[in-house]
Structure formats: structure tokens, C-alpha cells
């Protein structure tokens, strides 16, 4: 899934359930405190994605360290690394890259089924809504509304580390290529500066398999996507 749409420089670890790490077994005390009062399912997914993230970091030479969430909930990575996590029913993933070559990376996975009623209207811009109608009519087999939601999540996951600011669903317009399995997010607000250039958008890739849709954006330091 995720590994198929990211460059080889990004270390990727995935799991399709929580059996790779039992609750509390592989958490640092500081992490355990974060989810101490959470329901069991939240503890399990929190534990699994951190187990996966530490395994990915180890592949890049970083010994295990606590991976605590920021006030916004985004994982805080050790110095010299950037990364992203995602979890949904039946899938967990963590990706990590060295910050020397990667400015930001964002991933998201969702079940490949339509969004609940009313959600699309709350996240889609007029252009995106018209694209949904076209995609659903011409390219059956993928829940395009769910893919749009996933793409917007991946956009936020690269935006926030680069800017430290929130980004509303209405502040990035997504165009999906159903044949090339890519997408582009046009920023409707001033973009971040990466490698001396102000980015006006992010380009990403998507994949659908095993009842899931996944999106990923990788932003190298040297050039805009």
C-alpha cells in the first residue's frame, strides 16, 4: 500500500492488525501516559503505529526514543528525521525519512467505502464536488469521495510540520488523476517556503487495494513537487 507510492529513501513499516505490539508492551512511560485514559482500541492503534515508527527509524540508524504527540496531535520526530503515521480499520502504517533530503512526508489510509452522509459536502469545494460526479460516473471501483478525504488528510500532514499552522479543508483544492494514480493540491493560501522556493501546491500519489485507499505526499528539500 503506502510503500508503493513513496520513494525508496522513505523507510516504511505497515501492519494489518495490532498483533505486532500488545497494548503497553512497547510504549515508553511518557507515551503510556498519553493514552492511559483512552479506550482499548485507541491504546492499541497508538501502540502499533509507534512500534512501526521505531522500527522504521531503526532502519535509518535511529535507536528507539519516545514519539510523543504535539499539542495538535502530530507525532514529534527525533532531530534529523521527518515522518508520518496513519491508522484505520485493518491498517496501520508509519513512514520516516532523513530531514536532510526530505522536507516533509504525509500519508493517510482509509477504508475504500463511501464517506458517511453529509461529510463530502463539508469537505469538498465546488470544483472537487464536480470532479466527484465525473469520477464516480466514469471510473467505478474506487470510493472517490473517500480518496478525496484521504488526500486532504495527507495535505495537512505535510502542511502542518512546514508551517506550524492549521489548514482548513477549504484551503486546498484537490485534483485527482484516476489513470496516473496521482493528485495535486493547489493551495488557496500562501504556501510554505522549501529550498528557497514558495510552494503553491503539493503533488502526491494514491493507491487502492485490499479494501483500502491510501495517499502519500513526499516533499524533497531541493525542489518543489
PDB file of C-alpha atoms in Angstrom:
ATOM      1  CA  UNK A   1       0.000   0.000   0.000  1.00  0.00           C
ATOM      2  CA  UNK A   2       1.875   3.047   1.287  1.00  0.00           C
ATOM      3  CA  UNK A   3       5.291   1.678   0.330  1.00  0.00           C
ATOM      4  CA  UNK A   4       4.163   1.503  -3.319  1.00  0.00           C
ATOM      5  CA  UNK A   5       3.645   5.271  -3.554  1.00  0.00           C
ATOM      6  CA  UNK A   6       6.702   6.637  -1.768  1.00  0.00           C
ATOM      7  CA  UNK A   7      10.358   6.851  -2.861  1.00  0.00           C
ATOM      8  CA  UNK A   8      12.868   4.276  -1.653  1.00  0.00           C
ATOM      9  CA  UNK A   9      14.522   6.868   0.596  1.00  0.00           C
ATOM     10  CA  UNK A  10      11.486   6.726   2.886  1.00  0.00           C
ATOM     11  CA  UNK A  11      11.514   3.853   5.384  1.00  0.00           C
ATOM     12  CA  UNK A  12       8.026   2.350   5.564  1.00  0.00           C
ATOM     13  CA  UNK A  13       6.537  -0.113   8.043  1.00  0.00           C
ATOM     14  CA  UNK A  14       2.958  -1.405   7.916  1.00  0.00           C
ATOM     15  CA  UNK A  15       0.664  -3.786   9.773  1.00  0.00           C
ATOM     16  CA  UNK A  16      -2.851  -5.002   9.082  1.00  0.00           C
ATOM     17  CA  UNK A  17      -3.769  -5.509  12.728  1.00  0.00           C
ATOM     18  CA  UNK A  18      -2.428  -4.784  16.209  1.00  0.00           C
ATOM     19  CA  UNK A  19      -0.860  -8.163  16.890  1.00  0.00           C
ATOM     20  CA  UNK A  20       2.642  -6.815  16.195  1.00  0.00           C
ATOM     21  CA  UNK A  21       2.574  -4.970  19.525  1.00  0.00           C
ATOM     22  CA  UNK A  22       0.381  -5.608  22.526  1.00  0.00           C
ATOM     23  CA  UNK A  23      -1.005  -2.588  24.442  1.00  0.00           C
ATOM     24  CA  UNK A  24       1.629  -1.025  26.748  1.00  0.00           C
ATOM     25  CA  UNK A  25       4.238  -3.636  25.812  1.00  0.00           C
ATOM     26  CA  UNK A  26       6.310  -1.388  23.567  1.00  0.00           C
ATOM     27  CA  UNK A  27       5.467   2.090  24.871  1.00  0.00           C
ATOM     28  CA  UNK A  28       7.781   4.399  26.770  1.00  0.00           C
ATOM     29  CA  UNK A  29       6.338   5.644  30.083  1.00  0.00           C
ATOM     30  CA  UNK A  30       5.777   9.121  28.620  1.00  0.00           C
ATOM     31  CA  UNK A  31       3.791   7.594  25.750  1.00  0.00           C
ATOM     32  CA  UNK A  32       1.825   5.333  28.045  1.00  0.00           C
ATOM     33  CA  UNK A  33       0.718   8.395  29.998  1.00  0.00           C
ATOM     34  CA  UNK A  34      -0.711   9.938  26.821  1.00  0.00           C
ATOM     35  CA  UNK A  35      -3.219   7.111  26.320  1.00  0.00           C
ATOM     36  CA  UNK A  36      -3.654   5.999  29.932  1.00  0.00           C
ATOM     37  CA  UNK A  37      -7.322   7.003  29.984  1.00  0.00           C
ATOM     38  CA  UNK A  38      -8.096   6.153  26.358  1.00  0.00           C
ATOM     39  CA  UNK A  39     -10.293   3.271  25.250  1.00  0.00           C
ATOM     40  CA  UNK A  40      -8.547  -0.001  24.409  1.00  0.00           C
ATOM     41  CA  UNK A  41      -8.784   0.416  20.631  1.00  0.00           C
ATOM     42  CA  UNK A  42      -7.090   3.828  20.847  1.00  0.00           C
ATOM     43  CA  UNK A  43      -4.331   2.374  23.027  1.00  0.00           C
ATOM     44  CA  UNK A  44      -3.794  -0.432  20.549  1.00  0.00           C
ATOM     45  CA  UNK A  45      -3.524   1.733  17.445  1.00  0.00           C
ATOM     46  CA  UNK A  46      -1.341   4.268  19.280  1.00  0.00           C
ATOM     47  CA  UNK A  47       0.988   1.479  20.385  1.00  0.00           C
ATOM     48  CA  UNK A  48       1.143  -0.198  16.981  1.00  0.00           C
ATOM     49  CA  UNK A  49       1.981   2.887  14.941  1.00  0.00           C
ATOM     50  CA  UNK A  50       4.737   3.833  17.365  1.00  0.00           C
ATOM     51  CA  UNK A  51       6.140   0.330  17.254  1.00  0.00           C
ATOM     52  CA  UNK A  52       6.148   0.604  13.442  1.00  0.00           C
ATOM     53  CA  UNK A  53       7.689   4.084  13.534  1.00  0.00           C
ATOM     54  CA  UNK A  54      10.516   2.960  15.808  1.00  0.00           C
ATOM     55  CA  UNK A  55      11.173   0.020  13.514  1.00  0.00           C
ATOM     56  CA  UNK A  56      11.354   2.402  10.534  1.00  0.00           C
ATOM     57  CA  UNK A  57      13.649   4.768  12.436  1.00  0.00           C
ATOM     58  CA  UNK A  58      15.920   1.877  13.380  1.00  0.00           C
ATOM     59  CA  UNK A  59      16.333   1.041   9.703  1.00  0.00           C
ATOM     60  CA  UNK A  60      17.753   4.564   9.304  1.00  0.00           C
ATOM     61  CA  UNK A  61      20.081   4.205  12.299  1.00  0.00           C
ATOM     62  CA  UNK A  62      17.991   5.899  14.992  1.00  0.00           C
ATOM     63  CA  UNK A  63      17.744   3.973  18.307  1.00  0.00           C
ATOM     64  CA  UNK A  64      14.297   3.782  19.970  1.00  0.00           C
ATOM     65  CA  UNK A  65      13.041   7.016  21.509  1.00  0.00           C
ATOM     66  CA  UNK A  66       9.632   8.214  22.750  1.00  0.00           C
ATOM     67  CA  UNK A  67       7.421   9.571  19.971  1.00  0.00           C
ATOM     68  CA  UNK A  68       5.076  11.958  21.714  1.00  0.00           C
ATOM     69  CA  UNK A  69       2.254  13.877  20.039  1.00  0.00           C
ATOM     70  CA  UNK A  70       2.377  17.656  19.759  1.00  0.00           C
ATOM     71  CA  UNK A  71      -0.499  19.719  21.160  1.00  0.00           C
ATOM     72  CA  UNK A  72      -2.097  19.371  17.702  1.00  0.00           C
ATOM     73  CA  UNK A  73      -1.632  15.583  17.870  1.00  0.00           C
ATOM     74  CA  UNK A  74       1.086  15.304  15.226  1.00  0.00           C
ATOM     75  CA  UNK A  75       3.966  12.970  16.157  1.00  0.00           C
ATOM     76  CA  UNK A  76       7.188  14.694  17.186  1.00  0.00           C
ATOM     77  CA  UNK A  77      10.152  13.067  15.462  1.00  0.00           C
ATOM     78  CA  UNK A  78      13.757  12.938  16.695  1.00  0.00           C
ATOM     79  CA  UNK A  79      16.155  15.553  15.362  1.00  0.00           C
ATOM     80  CA  UNK A  80      17.252  14.780  11.825  1.00  0.00           C
ATOM     81  CA  UNK A  81      14.079  12.942  10.827  1.00  0.00           C
ATOM     82  CA  UNK A  82      10.609  13.633   9.473  1.00  0.00           C
ATOM     83  CA  UNK A  83       7.750  11.199   9.252  1.00  0.00           C
ATOM     84  CA  UNK A  84       4.063  10.475   9.261  1.00  0.00           C
ATOM     85  CA  UNK A  85       1.657   7.928  10.721  1.00  0.00           C
ATOM     86  CA  UNK A  86      -1.783   6.679   9.787  1.00  0.00           C
ATOM     87  CA  UNK A  87      -4.239   4.140  11.089  1.00  0.00           C
ATOM     88  CA  UNK A  88      -7.700   3.000  10.100  1.00  0.00           C
ATOM     89  CA  UNK A  89      -9.693  -0.189  10.434  1.00  0.00           C
ATOM     90  CA  UNK A  90      -7.462  -3.022   9.211  1.00  0.00           C
ATOM     91  CA  UNK A  91      -4.361  -0.948   8.520  1.00  0.00           C
ATOM     92  CA  UNK A  92      -1.521   0.784  10.380  1.00  0.00           C
ATOM     93  CA  UNK A  93       1.497   2.491   8.818  1.00  0.00           C
ATOM     94  CA  UNK A  94       4.434   4.694   9.740  1.00  0.00           C
ATOM     95  CA  UNK A  95       6.961   6.272   7.383  1.00  0.00           C
ATOM     96  CA  UNK A  96      10.220   8.048   8.222  1.00  0.00           C
ATOM     97  CA  UNK A  97      12.888   9.863   6.194  1.00  0.00           C
ATOM     98  CA  UNK A  98      16.029  11.824   6.916  1.00  0.00           C
ATOM     99  CA  UNK A  99      15.297  15.542   7.072  1.00  0.00           C
ATOM    100  CA  UNK A 100      18.500  16.260   5.132  1.00  0.00           C
ATOM    101  CA  UNK A 101      16.768  15.087   1.960  1.00  0.00           C
ATOM    102  CA  UNK A 102      13.072  15.278   2.806  1.00  0.00           C
ATOM    103  CA  UNK A 103      11.306  18.447   3.907  1.00  0.00           C
ATOM    104  CA  UNK A 104       8.060  16.679   4.790  1.00  0.00           C
ATOM    105  CA  UNK A 105       6.144  13.480   4.169  1.00  0.00           C
ATOM    106  CA  UNK A 106       2.455  12.843   4.755  1.00  0.00           C
ATOM    107  CA  UNK A 107       0.429   9.664   4.493  1.00  0.00           C
ATOM    108  CA  UNK A 108      -3.160   8.640   5.052  1.00  0.00           C
ATOM    109  CA  UNK A 109      -5.144   5.416   4.648  1.00  0.00           C
ATOM    110  CA  UNK A 110      -8.905   4.963   4.728  1.00  0.00           C
ATOM    111  CA  UNK A 111     -11.387   2.157   4.125  1.00  0.00           C
ATOM    112  CA  UNK A 112     -12.372   2.053   0.457  1.00  0.00           C
ATOM    113  CA  UNK A 113     -16.037   2.797   1.034  1.00  0.00           C
ATOM    114  CA  UNK A 114     -18.193   5.930   0.670  1.00  0.00           C
ATOM    115  CA  UNK A 115     -17.986   8.667   3.253  1.00  0.00           C
ATOM    116  CA  UNK A 116     -20.849   8.915   5.739  1.00  0.00           C
ATOM    117  CA  UNK A 117     -23.745  11.097   4.553  1.00  0.00           C
ATOM    118  CA  UNK A 118     -23.002  14.804   4.724  1.00  0.00           C
ATOM    119  CA  UNK A 119     -19.221  14.518   5.080  1.00  0.00           C
ATOM    120  CA  UNK A 120     -18.422  15.167   1.417  1.00  0.00           C
ATOM    121  CA  UNK A 121     -20.485  18.363   1.463  1.00  0.00           C
ATOM    122  CA  UNK A 122     -18.480  19.567   4.473  1.00  0.00           C
ATOM    123  CA  UNK A 123     -15.021  18.973   2.951  1.00  0.00           C
ATOM    124  CA  UNK A 124     -15.389  19.437  -0.817  1.00  0.00           C
ATOM    125  CA  UNK A 125     -15.001  22.668  -2.753  1.00  0.00           C
ATOM    126  CA  UNK A 126     -17.289  23.208  -5.780  1.00  0.00           C
ATOM    127  CA  UNK A 127     -14.627  22.047  -8.257  1.00  0.00           C
ATOM    128  CA  UNK A 128     -13.961  18.932  -6.190  1.00  0.00           C
ATOM    129  CA  UNK A 129     -17.666  18.107  -5.982  1.00  0.00           C
ATOM    130  CA  UNK A 130     -17.989  18.282  -9.763  1.00  0.00           C
ATOM    131  CA  UNK A 131     -14.941  16.032 -10.119  1.00  0.00           C
ATOM    132  CA  UNK A 132     -16.506  13.503  -7.768  1.00  0.00           C
ATOM    133  CA  UNK A 133     -19.547  13.274 -10.030  1.00  0.00           C
ATOM    134  CA  UNK A 134     -17.324  12.680 -13.071  1.00  0.00           C
ATOM    135  CA  UNK A 135     -15.071  10.135 -11.370  1.00  0.00           C
ATOM    136  CA  UNK A 136     -17.958   8.138  -9.919  1.00  0.00           C
ATOM    137  CA  UNK A 137     -19.666   8.045 -13.322  1.00  0.00           C
ATOM    138  CA  UNK A 138     -16.608   7.213 -15.450  1.00  0.00           C
ATOM    139  CA  UNK A 139     -14.274   5.280 -13.137  1.00  0.00           C
ATOM    140  CA  UNK A 140     -16.171   2.867 -10.936  1.00  0.00           C
ATOM    141  CA  UNK A 141     -14.377   0.676  -8.430  1.00  0.00           C
ATOM    142  CA  UNK A 142     -12.873   3.312  -6.129  1.00  0.00           C
ATOM    143  CA  UNK A 143     -14.646   5.359  -3.474  1.00  0.00           C
ATOM    144  CA  UNK A 144     -13.523   8.707  -4.864  1.00  0.00           C
ATOM    145  CA  UNK A 145     -15.066  10.737  -2.073  1.00  0.00           C
ATOM    146  CA  UNK A 146     -13.061   8.749   0.462  1.00  0.00           C
ATOM    147  CA  UNK A 147      -9.929   9.195  -1.652  1.00  0.00           C
ATOM    148  CA  UNK A 148     -10.525  12.955  -1.700  1.00  0.00           C
ATOM    149  CA  UNK A 149     -10.789  12.941   2.086  1.00  0.00           C
ATOM    150  CA  UNK A 150      -7.567  10.923   2.351  1.00  0.00           C
ATOM    151  CA  UNK A 151      -5.721  13.284   0.007  1.00  0.00           C
ATOM    152  CA  UNK A 152      -6.774  16.269   2.122  1.00  0.00           C
ATOM    153  CA  UNK A 153      -5.506  14.484   5.229  1.00  0.00           C
ATOM    154  CA  UNK A 154      -2.122  13.884   3.562  1.00  0.00           C
ATOM    155  CA  UNK A 155      -2.002  17.543   2.548  1.00  0.00           C
ATOM    156  CA  UNK A 156      -2.479  18.625   6.148  1.00  0.00           C
ATOM    157  CA  UNK A 157       0.193  16.179   7.334  1.00  0.00           C
ATOM    158  CA  UNK A 158       2.840  17.862   5.149  1.00  0.00           C
ATOM    159  CA  UNK A 159       1.495  21.383   5.621  1.00  0.00           C
ATOM    160  CA  UNK A 160       1.497  21.435   9.413  1.00  0.00           C
ATOM    161  CA  UNK A 161       5.167  20.457  10.019  1.00  0.00           C
ATOM    162  CA  UNK A 162       6.276  23.009   7.428  1.00  0.00           C
ATOM    163  CA  UNK A 163       4.185  25.891   8.754  1.00  0.00           C
ATOM    164  CA  UNK A 164       3.067  25.087  12.304  1.00  0.00           C
ATOM    165  CA  UNK A 165      -0.377  26.327  11.280  1.00  0.00           C
ATOM    166  CA  UNK A 166      -3.775  24.766  10.748  1.00  0.00           C
ATOM    167  CA  UNK A 167      -5.086  24.257   7.215  1.00  0.00           C
ATOM    168  CA  UNK A 168      -8.812  24.040   6.607  1.00  0.00           C
ATOM    169  CA  UNK A 169     -10.314  21.599   4.099  1.00  0.00           C
ATOM    170  CA  UNK A 170     -11.409  24.641   2.089  1.00  0.00           C
ATOM    171  CA  UNK A 171      -7.860  25.995   1.763  1.00  0.00           C
ATOM    172  CA  UNK A 172      -6.513  23.356  -0.628  1.00  0.00           C
ATOM    173  CA  UNK A 173      -8.204  22.256  -3.853  1.00  0.00           C
ATOM    174  CA  UNK A 174      -7.539  18.664  -4.906  1.00  0.00           C
ATOM    175  CA  UNK A 175      -7.409  17.398  -8.494  1.00  0.00           C
ATOM    176  CA  UNK A 176      -7.239  13.595  -8.824  1.00  0.00           C
ATOM    177  CA  UNK A 177      -5.819  11.770 -11.845  1.00  0.00           C
ATOM    178  CA  UNK A 178      -7.659   8.416 -11.956  1.00  0.00           C
ATOM    179  CA  UNK A 179      -5.375   6.862 -14.571  1.00  0.00           C
ATOM    180  CA  UNK A 180      -1.974   8.081 -13.412  1.00  0.00           C
ATOM    181  CA  UNK A 181      -2.919   7.485  -9.769  1.00  0.00           C
ATOM    182  CA  UNK A 182      -1.667  10.889  -8.748  1.00  0.00           C
ATOM    183  CA  UNK A 183      -3.248  14.005  -7.290  1.00  0.00           C
ATOM    184  CA  UNK A 184      -2.339  17.647  -6.922  1.00  0.00           C
ATOM    185  CA  UNK A 185      -3.346  20.013  -4.146  1.00  0.00           C
ATOM    186  CA  UNK A 186      -3.495  23.673  -5.143  1.00  0.00           C
ATOM    187  CA  UNK A 187      -3.033  25.801  -2.051  1.00  0.00           C
ATOM    188  CA  UNK A 188      -5.542  28.633  -1.742  1.00  0.00           C
ATOM    189  CA  UNK A 189      -3.488  30.342   0.966  1.00  0.00           C
ATOM    190  CA  UNK A 190       0.202  31.392   0.908  1.00  0.00           C
ATOM    191  CA  UNK A 191       2.339  28.269   0.875  1.00  0.00           C
ATOM    192  CA  UNK A 192       5.449  27.299   2.833  1.00  0.00           C
ATOM    193  CA  UNK A 193       8.985  28.021   1.690  1.00  0.00           C
ATOM    194  CA  UNK A 194      11.030  24.894   0.911  1.00  0.00           C
ATOM    195  CA  UNK A 195      14.527  25.025  -0.527  1.00  0.00           C
ATOM    196  CA  UNK A 196      14.218  28.760  -1.062  1.00  0.00           C
ATOM    197  CA  UNK A 197      11.006  28.423  -3.066  1.00  0.00           C
ATOM    198  CA  UNK A 198       7.455  29.195  -2.026  1.00  0.00           C
ATOM    199  CA  UNK A 199       5.251  26.223  -2.800  1.00  0.00           C
ATOM    200  CA  UNK A 200       1.817  26.892  -4.247  1.00  0.00           C
ATOM    201  CA  UNK A 201       0.781  23.253  -4.036  1.00  0.00           C
ATOM    202  CA  UNK A 202       1.692  19.674  -3.228  1.00  0.00           C
ATOM    203  CA  UNK A 203       1.689  16.683  -5.562  1.00  0.00           C
ATOM    204  CA  UNK A 204       1.052  13.168  -4.331  1.00  0.00           C
ATOM    205  CA  UNK A 205       0.219   9.626  -5.319  1.00  0.00           C
ATOM    206  CA  UNK A 206      -2.608   7.293  -4.416  1.00  0.00           C
ATOM    207  CA  UNK A 207      -3.224   3.571  -4.326  1.00  0.00           C
ATOM    208  CA  UNK A 208      -6.239   1.313  -3.804  1.00  0.00           C
ATOM    209  CA  UNK A 209      -6.005  -2.337  -2.736  1.00  0.00           C
ATOM    210  CA  UNK A 210      -7.166  -4.744  -0.044  1.00  0.00           C
ATOM    211  CA  UNK A 211     -10.315  -2.729   0.606  1.00  0.00           C
ATOM    212  CA  UNK A 212      -8.310   0.412   1.365  1.00  0.00           C
ATOM    213  CA  UNK A 213      -7.382   3.687  -0.301  1.00  0.00           C
ATOM    214  CA  UNK A 214      -4.090   5.348   0.575  1.00  0.00           C
ATOM    215  CA  UNK A 215      -2.468   8.665  -0.304  1.00  0.00           C
ATOM    216  CA  UNK A 216       1.054   9.970   0.152  1.00  0.00           C
ATOM    217  CA  UNK A 217       2.930  13.209  -0.414  1.00  0.00           C
ATOM    218  CA  UNK A 218       6.724  13.435  -0.360  1.00  0.00           C
ATOM    219  CA  UNK A 219       8.397  16.833  -0.497  1.00  0.00           C
ATOM    220  CA  UNK A 220      12.152  16.824  -1.129  1.00  0.00           C
ATOM    221  CA  UNK A 221      14.239  19.666   0.205  1.00  0.00           C
ATOM    222  CA  UNK A 222      15.822  20.568  -3.095  1.00  0.00           C
ATOM    223  CA  UNK A 223      12.820  21.141  -5.359  1.00  0.00           C
ATOM    224  CA  UNK A 224       9.104  21.770  -5.247  1.00  0.00           C
ATOM    225  CA  UNK A 225       6.956  18.691  -6.031  1.00  0.00           C
TER     226      UNK A 225
END
